[in-house]
Short mmCIF file of C-alpha atoms and ligand atoms in Angstrom, two decimals:
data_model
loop_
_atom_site.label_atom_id
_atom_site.label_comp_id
_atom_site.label_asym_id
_atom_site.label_seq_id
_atom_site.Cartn_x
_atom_site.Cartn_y
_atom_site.Cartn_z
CA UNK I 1 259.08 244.20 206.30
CA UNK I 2 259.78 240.75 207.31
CA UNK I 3 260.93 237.95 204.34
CA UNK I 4 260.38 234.49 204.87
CA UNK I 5 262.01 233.01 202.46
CA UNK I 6 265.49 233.70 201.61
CA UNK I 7 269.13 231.91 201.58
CA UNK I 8 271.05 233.84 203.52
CA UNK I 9 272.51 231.17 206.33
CA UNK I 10 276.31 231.02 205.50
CA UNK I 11 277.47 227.86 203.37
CA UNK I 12 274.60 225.46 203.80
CA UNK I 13 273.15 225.60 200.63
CA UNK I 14 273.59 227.19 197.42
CA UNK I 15 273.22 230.65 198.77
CA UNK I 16 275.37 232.76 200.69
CA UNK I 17 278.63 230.56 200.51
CA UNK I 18 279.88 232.28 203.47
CA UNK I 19 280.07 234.68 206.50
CA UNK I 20 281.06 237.42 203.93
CA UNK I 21 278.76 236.89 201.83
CA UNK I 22 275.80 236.43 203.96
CA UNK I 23 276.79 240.10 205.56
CA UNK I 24 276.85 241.78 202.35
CA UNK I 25 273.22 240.34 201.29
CA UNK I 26 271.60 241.45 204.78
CA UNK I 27 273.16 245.07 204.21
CA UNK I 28 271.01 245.05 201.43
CA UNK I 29 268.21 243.51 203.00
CA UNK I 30 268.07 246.56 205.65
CA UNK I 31 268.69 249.17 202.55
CA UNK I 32 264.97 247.46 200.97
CA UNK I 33 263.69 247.78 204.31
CA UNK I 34 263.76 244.37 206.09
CA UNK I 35 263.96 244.41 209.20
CA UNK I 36 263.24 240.76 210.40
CA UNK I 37 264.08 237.02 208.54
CA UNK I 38 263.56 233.73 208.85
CA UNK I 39 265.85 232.24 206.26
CA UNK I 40 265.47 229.22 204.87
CA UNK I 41 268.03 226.87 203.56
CA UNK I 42 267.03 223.75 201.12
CA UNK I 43 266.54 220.77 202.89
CA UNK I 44 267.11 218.36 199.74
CA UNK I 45 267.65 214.63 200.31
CA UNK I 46 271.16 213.85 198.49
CA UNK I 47 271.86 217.55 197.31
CA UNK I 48 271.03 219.37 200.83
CA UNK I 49 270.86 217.26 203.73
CA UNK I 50 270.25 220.15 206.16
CA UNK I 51 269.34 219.18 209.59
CA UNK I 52 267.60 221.13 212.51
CA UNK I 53 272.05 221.31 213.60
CA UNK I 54 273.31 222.02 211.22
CA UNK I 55 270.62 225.22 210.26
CA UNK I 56 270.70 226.17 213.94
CA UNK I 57 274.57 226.19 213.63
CA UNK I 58 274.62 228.75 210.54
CA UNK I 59 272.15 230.71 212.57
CA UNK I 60 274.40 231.46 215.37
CA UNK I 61 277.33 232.22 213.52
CA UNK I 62 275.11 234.64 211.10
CA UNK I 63 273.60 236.03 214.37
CA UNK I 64 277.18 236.50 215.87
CA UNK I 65 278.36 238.16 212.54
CA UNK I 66 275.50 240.81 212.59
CA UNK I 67 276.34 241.62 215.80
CA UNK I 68 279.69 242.43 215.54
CA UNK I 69 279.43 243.67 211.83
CA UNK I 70 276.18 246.31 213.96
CA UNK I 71 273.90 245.56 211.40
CA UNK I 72 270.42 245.92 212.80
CA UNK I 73 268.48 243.05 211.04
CA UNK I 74 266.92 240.37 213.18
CA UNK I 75 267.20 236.33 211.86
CA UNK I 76 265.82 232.99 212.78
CA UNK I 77 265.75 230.03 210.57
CA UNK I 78 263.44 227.14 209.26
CA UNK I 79 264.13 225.71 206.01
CA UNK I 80 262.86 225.13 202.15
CA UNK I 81 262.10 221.35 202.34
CA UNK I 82 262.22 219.79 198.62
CA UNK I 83 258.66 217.85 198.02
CA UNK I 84 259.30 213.96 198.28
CA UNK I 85 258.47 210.78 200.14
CA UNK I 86 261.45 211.26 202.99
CA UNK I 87 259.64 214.27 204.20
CA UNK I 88 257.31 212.05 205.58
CA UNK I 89 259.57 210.18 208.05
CA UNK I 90 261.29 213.86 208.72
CA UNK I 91 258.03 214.86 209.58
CA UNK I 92 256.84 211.76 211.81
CA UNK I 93 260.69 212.15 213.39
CA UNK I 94 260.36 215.94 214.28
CA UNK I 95 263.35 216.87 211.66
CA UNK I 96 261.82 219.51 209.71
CA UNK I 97 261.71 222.82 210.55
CA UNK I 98 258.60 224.80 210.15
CA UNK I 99 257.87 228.39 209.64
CA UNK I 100 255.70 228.99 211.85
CA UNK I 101 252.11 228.73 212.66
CA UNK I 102 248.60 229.69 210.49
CA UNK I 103 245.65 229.31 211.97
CA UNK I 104 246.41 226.46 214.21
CA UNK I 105 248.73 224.34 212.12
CA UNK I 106 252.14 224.03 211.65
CA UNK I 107 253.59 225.66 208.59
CA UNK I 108 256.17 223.98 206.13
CA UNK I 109 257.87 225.64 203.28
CA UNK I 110 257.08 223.32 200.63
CA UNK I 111 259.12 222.82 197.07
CA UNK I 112 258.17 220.98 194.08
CA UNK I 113 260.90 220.08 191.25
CA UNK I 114 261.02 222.85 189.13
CA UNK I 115 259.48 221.28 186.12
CA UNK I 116 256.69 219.87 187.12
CA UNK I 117 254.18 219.62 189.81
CA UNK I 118 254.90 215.69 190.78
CA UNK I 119 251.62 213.04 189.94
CA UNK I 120 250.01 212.56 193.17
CA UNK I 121 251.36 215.62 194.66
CA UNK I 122 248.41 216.78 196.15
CA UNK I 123 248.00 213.23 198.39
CA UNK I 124 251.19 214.07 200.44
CA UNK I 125 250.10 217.49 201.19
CA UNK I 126 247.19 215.78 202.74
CA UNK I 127 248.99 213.73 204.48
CA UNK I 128 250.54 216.60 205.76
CA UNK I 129 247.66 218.37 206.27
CA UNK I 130 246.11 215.17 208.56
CA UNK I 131 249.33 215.56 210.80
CA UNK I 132 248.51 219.40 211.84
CA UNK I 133 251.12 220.45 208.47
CA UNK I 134 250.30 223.50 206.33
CA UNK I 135 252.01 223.08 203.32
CA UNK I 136 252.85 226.64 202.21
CA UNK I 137 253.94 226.45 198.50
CA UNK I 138 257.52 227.78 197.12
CA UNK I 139 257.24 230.43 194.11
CA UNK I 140 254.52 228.44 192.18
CA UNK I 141 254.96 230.86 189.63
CA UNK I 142 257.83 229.60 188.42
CA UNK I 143 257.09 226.11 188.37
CA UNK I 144 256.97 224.74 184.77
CA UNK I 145 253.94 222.30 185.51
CA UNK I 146 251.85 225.23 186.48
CA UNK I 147 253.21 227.47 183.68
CA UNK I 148 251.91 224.51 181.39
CA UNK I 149 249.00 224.43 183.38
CA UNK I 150 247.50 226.57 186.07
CA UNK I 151 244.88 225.23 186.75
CA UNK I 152 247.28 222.23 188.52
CA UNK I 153 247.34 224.48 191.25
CA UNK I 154 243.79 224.21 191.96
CA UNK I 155 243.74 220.61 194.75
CA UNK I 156 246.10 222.83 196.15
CA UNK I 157 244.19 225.63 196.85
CA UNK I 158 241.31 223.42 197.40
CA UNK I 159 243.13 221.88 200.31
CA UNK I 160 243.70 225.57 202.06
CA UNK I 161 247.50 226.04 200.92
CA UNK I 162 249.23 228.81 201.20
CA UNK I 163 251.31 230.43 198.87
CA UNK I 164 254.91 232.39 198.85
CA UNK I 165 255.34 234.08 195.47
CA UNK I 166 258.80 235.82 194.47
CA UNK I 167 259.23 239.06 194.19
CA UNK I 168 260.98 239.68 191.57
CA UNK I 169 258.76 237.46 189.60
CA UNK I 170 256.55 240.17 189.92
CA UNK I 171 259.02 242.79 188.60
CA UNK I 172 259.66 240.20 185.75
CA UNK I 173 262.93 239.01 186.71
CA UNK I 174 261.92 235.21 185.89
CA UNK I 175 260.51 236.22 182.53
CA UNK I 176 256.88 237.38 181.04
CA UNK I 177 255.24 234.08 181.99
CA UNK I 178 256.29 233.72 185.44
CA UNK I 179 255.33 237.55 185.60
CA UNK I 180 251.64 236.96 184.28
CA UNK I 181 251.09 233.85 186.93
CA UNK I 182 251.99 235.77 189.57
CA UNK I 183 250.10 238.87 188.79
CA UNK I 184 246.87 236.19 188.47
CA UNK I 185 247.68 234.52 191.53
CA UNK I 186 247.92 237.98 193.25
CA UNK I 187 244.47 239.45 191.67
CA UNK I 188 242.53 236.28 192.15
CA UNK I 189 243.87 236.63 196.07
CA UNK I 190 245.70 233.51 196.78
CA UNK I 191 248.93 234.70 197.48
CA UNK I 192 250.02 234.55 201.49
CA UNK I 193 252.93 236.47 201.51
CA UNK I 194 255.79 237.61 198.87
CA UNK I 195 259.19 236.66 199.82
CA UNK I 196 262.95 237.39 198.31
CA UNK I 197 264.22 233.69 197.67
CA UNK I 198 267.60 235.50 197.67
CA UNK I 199 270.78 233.67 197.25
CA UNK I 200 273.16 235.97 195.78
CA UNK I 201 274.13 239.69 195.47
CA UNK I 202 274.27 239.77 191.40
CA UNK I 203 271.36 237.43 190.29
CA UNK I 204 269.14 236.94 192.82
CA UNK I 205 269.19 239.68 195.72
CA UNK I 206 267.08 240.16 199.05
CA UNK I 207 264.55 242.86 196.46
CA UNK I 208 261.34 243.43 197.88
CA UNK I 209 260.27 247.07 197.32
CA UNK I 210 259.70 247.29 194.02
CA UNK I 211 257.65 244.08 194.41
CA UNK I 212 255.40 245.99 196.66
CA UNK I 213 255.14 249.03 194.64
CA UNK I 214 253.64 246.76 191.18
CA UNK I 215 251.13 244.76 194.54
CA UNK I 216 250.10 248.18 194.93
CA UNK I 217 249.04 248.96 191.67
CA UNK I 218 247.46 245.53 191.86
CA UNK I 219 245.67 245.23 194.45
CA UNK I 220 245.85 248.58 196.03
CA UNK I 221 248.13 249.80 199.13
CA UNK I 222 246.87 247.90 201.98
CA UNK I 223 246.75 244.34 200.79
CA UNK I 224 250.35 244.49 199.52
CA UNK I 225 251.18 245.28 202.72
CA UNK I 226 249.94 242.50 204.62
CA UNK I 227 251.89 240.45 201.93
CA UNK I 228 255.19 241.55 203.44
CA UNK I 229 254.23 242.75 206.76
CA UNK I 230 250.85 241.60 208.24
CA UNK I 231 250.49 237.67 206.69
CA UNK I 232 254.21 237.06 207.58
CA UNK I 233 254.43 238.23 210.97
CA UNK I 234 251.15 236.30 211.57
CA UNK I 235 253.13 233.04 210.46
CA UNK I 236 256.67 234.13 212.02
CA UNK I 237 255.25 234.97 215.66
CA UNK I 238 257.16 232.91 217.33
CA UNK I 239 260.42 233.24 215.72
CA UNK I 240 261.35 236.59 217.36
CA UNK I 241 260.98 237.92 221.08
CA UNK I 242 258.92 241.66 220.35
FE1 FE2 A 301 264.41 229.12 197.85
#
């Protein structure tokens, strides 16, 4: 399996604080059967002010610590870019990282403030959209605007968004609600790919298989799968040499 969305770059964000840490959470990455990541620190204006250096720097000392640790788990990096009007100039200055490619456009992994979906949100993805930018959206499962109401998903979806949900929000680790919008999203078949959005080894770990097994009841065997195989190796391409 291949997760593309996780927090695993060492002391960037508020993930894996460091080296250490970052080794112990991709041990258990490989025991839930990942074998590739592109990992995705917050790119948050005043809170995370990640850059393509200073990502590209946690990479290679990551990459150089799973080397010599021999742990057989391949990484690249993009980033988790908070939603807001400076990703507009990071955009038009080539400073945001993308995860890849769908269909011809550039893909960005997109984050809303987690209580709301902002008024006017759906313009900027637009814009984005206009510049070649596919806006894939972060756990909108567990975004308190859509718990209010789902249906504030819907320009969204209209526009051709993709979606990451978490995990372990289908396992009910963010509660019955977050649960029951995920399970929807997943039957109604608007979900791209399901991701870990791990940061930590007690509260949030790199889980993915037990994800899978509730998609399969879901939506049977074969779509699950391209949730954490086919749809994210579509997007991730060019990350890896195969
Ligand atoms: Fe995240």
């Amino acid at each position: 399996m291949i997760d593309l969305h996780n927090h695993l770059l060492p002391g960037i964000d508020d993930g894996a604080p460091d080296v250490e840490a970052s080794l112990e959470l991709a041990r258990m990455a490989v025991v839930e059967g990942i074998t590739h990541m592109v990992c995705t620190p917050h790119i948050h204006p005043g809170r995370y002010d990640n850059t393509p250096q200073s990502i590209a720097a946690a990479l290679q000392q990551f990459r150089e610590a799973l080397a010599s640790a021999g742990i057989e788990l391949q990484v690249a990096a993009a980033a988790e870019v908070r939603f807001g009007l400076e990703l507009m100039t990071g955009v038009a200055e080539d400073r945001i990282p993308f995860l890849g490619q769908w269909e011809g456009s550039k893909v960005m992994l997109l984050e809303f403030p987690h209580g709301e979906i902002p008024f006017g949100a759906e313009r900027l993805t637009q814009w984005l959209k206009g510049r070649g930018v596919l806006p894939m959206i972060a756990h909108p499962e567990r975004n308190k605007g859509i718990m209010r109401q789902p249906s504030r998903l819907r320009p969204f979806l209209e526009q051709g968004c993709l979606l990451q949900v978490t995990a372990s929000s289908l396992t009910g680790h963010f509660g019955e609600q977050a649960a029951e919008i995920a399970t929807d999203l997943l039957l109604q078949g608007h979900v791209t790919i399901l991701a870990t959005d791990a940061h930590n080894r007690d509260r949030r770990p790199p889980c993915l298989r037990n994800a899978v097994k509730a998609a399969e009841q879901l939506i049977g065997a074969q779509r699950a799968a391209e949730l954490v195989s086919l749809n994210p190796w579509k997007i991730a391409l060019d990350h890896f040499d195969r």
